[in-house]
PDB file of C-alpha atoms in Angstrom:
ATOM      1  CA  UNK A   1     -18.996  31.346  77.815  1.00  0.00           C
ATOM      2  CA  UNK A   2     -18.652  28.198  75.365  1.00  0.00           C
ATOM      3  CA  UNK A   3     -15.262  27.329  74.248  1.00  0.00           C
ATOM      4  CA  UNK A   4     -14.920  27.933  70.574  1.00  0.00           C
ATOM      5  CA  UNK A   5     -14.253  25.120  68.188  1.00  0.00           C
ATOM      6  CA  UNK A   6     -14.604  24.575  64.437  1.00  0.00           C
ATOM      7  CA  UNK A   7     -17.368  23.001  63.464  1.00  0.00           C
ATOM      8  CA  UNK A   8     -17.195  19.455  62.696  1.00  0.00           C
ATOM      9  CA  UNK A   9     -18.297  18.369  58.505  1.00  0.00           C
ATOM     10  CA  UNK A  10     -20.172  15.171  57.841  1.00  0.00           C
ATOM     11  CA  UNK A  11     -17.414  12.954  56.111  1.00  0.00           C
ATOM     12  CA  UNK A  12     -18.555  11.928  52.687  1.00  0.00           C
ATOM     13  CA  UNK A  13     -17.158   9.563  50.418  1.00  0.00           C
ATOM     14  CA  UNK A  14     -15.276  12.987  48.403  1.00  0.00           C
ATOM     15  CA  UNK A  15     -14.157  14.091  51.541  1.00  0.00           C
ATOM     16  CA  UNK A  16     -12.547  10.959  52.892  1.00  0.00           C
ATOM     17  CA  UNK A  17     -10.617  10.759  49.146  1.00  0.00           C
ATOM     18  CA  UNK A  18      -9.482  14.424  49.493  1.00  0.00           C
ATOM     19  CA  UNK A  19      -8.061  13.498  52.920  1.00  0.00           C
ATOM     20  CA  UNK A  20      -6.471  10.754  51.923  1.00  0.00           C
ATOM     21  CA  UNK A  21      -4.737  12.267  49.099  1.00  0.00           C
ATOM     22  CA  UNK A  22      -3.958  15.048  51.124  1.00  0.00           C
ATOM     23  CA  UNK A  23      -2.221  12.478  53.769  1.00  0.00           C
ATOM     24  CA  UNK A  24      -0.783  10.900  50.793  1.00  0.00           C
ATOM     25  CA  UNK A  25       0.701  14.596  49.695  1.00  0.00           C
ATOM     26  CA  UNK A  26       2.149  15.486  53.298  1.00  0.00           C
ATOM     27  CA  UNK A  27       5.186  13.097  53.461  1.00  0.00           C
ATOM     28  CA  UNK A  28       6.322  13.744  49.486  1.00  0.00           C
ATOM     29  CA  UNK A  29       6.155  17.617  50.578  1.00  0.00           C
ATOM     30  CA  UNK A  30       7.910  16.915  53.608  1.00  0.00           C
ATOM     31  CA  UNK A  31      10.637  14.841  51.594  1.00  0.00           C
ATOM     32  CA  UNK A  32      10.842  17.464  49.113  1.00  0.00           C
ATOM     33  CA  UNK A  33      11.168  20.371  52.044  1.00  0.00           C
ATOM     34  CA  UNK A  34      14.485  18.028  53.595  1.00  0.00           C
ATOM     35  CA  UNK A  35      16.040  17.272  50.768  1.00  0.00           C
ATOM     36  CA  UNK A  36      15.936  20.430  48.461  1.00  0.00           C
ATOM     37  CA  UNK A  37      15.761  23.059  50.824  1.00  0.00           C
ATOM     38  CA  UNK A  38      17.312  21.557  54.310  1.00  0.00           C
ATOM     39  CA  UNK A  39      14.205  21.567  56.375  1.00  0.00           C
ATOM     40  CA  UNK A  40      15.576  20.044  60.013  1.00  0.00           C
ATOM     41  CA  UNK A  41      11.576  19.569  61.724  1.00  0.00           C
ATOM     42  CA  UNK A  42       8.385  19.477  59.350  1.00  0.00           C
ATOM     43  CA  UNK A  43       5.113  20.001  61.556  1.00  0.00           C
ATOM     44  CA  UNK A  44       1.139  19.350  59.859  1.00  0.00           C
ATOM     45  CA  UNK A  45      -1.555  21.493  61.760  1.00  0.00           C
ATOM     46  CA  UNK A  46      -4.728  23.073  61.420  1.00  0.00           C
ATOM     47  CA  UNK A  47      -7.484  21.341  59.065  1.00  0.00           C
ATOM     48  CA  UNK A  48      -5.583  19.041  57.449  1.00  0.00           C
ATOM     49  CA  UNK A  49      -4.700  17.415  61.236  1.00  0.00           C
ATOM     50  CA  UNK A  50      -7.855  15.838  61.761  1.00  0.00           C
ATOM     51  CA  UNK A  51     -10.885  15.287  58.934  1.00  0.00           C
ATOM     52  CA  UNK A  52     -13.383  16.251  61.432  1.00  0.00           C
ATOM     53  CA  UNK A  53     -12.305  19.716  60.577  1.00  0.00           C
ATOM     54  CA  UNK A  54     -11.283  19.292  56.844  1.00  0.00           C
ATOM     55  CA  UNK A  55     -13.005  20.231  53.860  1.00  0.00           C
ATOM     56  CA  UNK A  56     -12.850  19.905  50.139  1.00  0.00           C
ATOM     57  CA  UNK A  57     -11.356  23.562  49.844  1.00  0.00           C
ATOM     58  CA  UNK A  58      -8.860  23.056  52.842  1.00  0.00           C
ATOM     59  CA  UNK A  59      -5.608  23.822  52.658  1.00  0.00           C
ATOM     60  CA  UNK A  60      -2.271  21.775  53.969  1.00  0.00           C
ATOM     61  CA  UNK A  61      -0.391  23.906  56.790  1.00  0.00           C
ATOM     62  CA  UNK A  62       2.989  22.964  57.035  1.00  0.00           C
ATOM     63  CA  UNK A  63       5.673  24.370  59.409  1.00  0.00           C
ATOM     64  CA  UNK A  64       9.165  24.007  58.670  1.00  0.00           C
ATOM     65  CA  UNK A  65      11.952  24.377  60.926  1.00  0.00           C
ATOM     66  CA  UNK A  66      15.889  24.798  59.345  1.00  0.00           C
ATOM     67  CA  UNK A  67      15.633  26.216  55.827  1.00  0.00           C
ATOM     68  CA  UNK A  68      17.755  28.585  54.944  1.00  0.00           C
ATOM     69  CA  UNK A  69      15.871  32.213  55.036  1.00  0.00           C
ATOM     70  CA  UNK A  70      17.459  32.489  51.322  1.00  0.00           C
ATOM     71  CA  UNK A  71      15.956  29.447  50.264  1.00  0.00           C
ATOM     72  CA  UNK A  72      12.204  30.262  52.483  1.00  0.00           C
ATOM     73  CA  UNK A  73      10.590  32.019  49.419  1.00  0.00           C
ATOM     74  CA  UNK A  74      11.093  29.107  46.331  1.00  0.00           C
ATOM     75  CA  UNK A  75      10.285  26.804  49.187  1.00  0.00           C
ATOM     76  CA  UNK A  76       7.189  28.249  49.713  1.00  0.00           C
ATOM     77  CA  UNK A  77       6.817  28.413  45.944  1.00  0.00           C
ATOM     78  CA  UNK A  78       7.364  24.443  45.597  1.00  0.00           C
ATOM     79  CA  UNK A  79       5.228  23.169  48.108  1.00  0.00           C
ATOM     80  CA  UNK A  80       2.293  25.045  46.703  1.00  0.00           C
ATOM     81  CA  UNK A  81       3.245  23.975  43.068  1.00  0.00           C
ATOM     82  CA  UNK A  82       3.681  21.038  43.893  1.00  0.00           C
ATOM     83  CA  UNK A  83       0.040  19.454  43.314  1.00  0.00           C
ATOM     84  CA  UNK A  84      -2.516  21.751  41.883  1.00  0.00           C
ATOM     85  CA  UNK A  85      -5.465  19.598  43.971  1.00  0.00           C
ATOM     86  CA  UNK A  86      -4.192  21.289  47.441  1.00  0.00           C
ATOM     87  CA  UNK A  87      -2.981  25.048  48.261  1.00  0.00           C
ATOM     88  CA  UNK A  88      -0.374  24.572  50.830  1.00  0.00           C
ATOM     89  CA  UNK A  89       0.531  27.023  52.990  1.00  0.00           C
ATOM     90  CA  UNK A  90       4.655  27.297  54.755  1.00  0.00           C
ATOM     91  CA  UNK A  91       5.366  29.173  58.009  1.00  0.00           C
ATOM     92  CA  UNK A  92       8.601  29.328  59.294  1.00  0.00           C
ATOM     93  CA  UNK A  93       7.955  28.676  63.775  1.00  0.00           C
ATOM     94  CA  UNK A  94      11.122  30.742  64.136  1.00  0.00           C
ATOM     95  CA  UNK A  95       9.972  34.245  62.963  1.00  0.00           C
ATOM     96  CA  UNK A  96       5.836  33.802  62.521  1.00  0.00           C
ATOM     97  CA  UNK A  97       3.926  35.408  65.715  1.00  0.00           C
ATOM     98  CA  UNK A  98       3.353  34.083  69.133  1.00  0.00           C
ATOM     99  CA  UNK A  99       0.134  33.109  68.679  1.00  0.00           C
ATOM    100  CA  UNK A 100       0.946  31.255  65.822  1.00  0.00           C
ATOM    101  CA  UNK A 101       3.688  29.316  67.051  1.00  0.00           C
ATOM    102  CA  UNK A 102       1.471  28.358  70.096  1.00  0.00           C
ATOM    103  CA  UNK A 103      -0.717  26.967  67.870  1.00  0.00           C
ATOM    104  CA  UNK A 104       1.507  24.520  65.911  1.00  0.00           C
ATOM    105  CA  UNK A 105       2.411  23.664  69.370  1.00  0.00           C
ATOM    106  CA  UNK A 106      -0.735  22.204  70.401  1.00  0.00           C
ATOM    107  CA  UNK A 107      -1.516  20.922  67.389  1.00  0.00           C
ATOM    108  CA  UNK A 108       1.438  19.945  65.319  1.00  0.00           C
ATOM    109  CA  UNK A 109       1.954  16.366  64.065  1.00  0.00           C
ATOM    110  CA  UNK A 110       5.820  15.495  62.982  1.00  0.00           C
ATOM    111  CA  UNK A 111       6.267  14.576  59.513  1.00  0.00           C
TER     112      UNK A 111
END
């Protein structure tokens, strides 16, 4: 049987700009995630790690290690506020499920 994988997208000149801004967008959240809410470890996977498997309508995964569980939800709320261009999406690695967690694992790139 043939591993799965996502299928790669042929970059285009409107892809490479949404990546970029994207990889423009992922430190500023990460700043905003340490110094309003306390975030110890910030962690980028899925699409948004490599533009291979990025698209247009992609969102930004983040994973966020240290906030305060009564400051999780408004963090949440800020880092997909915070640019109307991108959805982003926050998982706390200390109560999502295994499977999850092994994933940011593998894939995670320190912010």
């Amino acid at each position: 049987m043939e591993k799965y994988s996502l299928p790669k997208r042929a970059i285009t000149p409107e892809l490479q700009a949404h990546w970029d801004k994207a990889w423009k967008l992922i430190p500023e959240l990460a700043k905003l995630l340490r110094q309003d809410f306390g975030a110890k470890q910030i962690q980028v996977f899925g699409s948004a790690i490599k533009i291979d498997y990025f698209s247009v309508e992609s969102d930004i995964d983040l994973a966020a290690w240290g906030i305060p569980v009564d400051k999780f939800f408004k963090a949440i709320l800020a880092v997909d506020e915070y640019d109307p261009a991108f959805r982003v999406d926050l998982v706390d690695p200390v109560f999502c499920s295994e499977r999850l967690l092994k994933r940011i694992e593998e894939q995670g790139i320190d912010v």
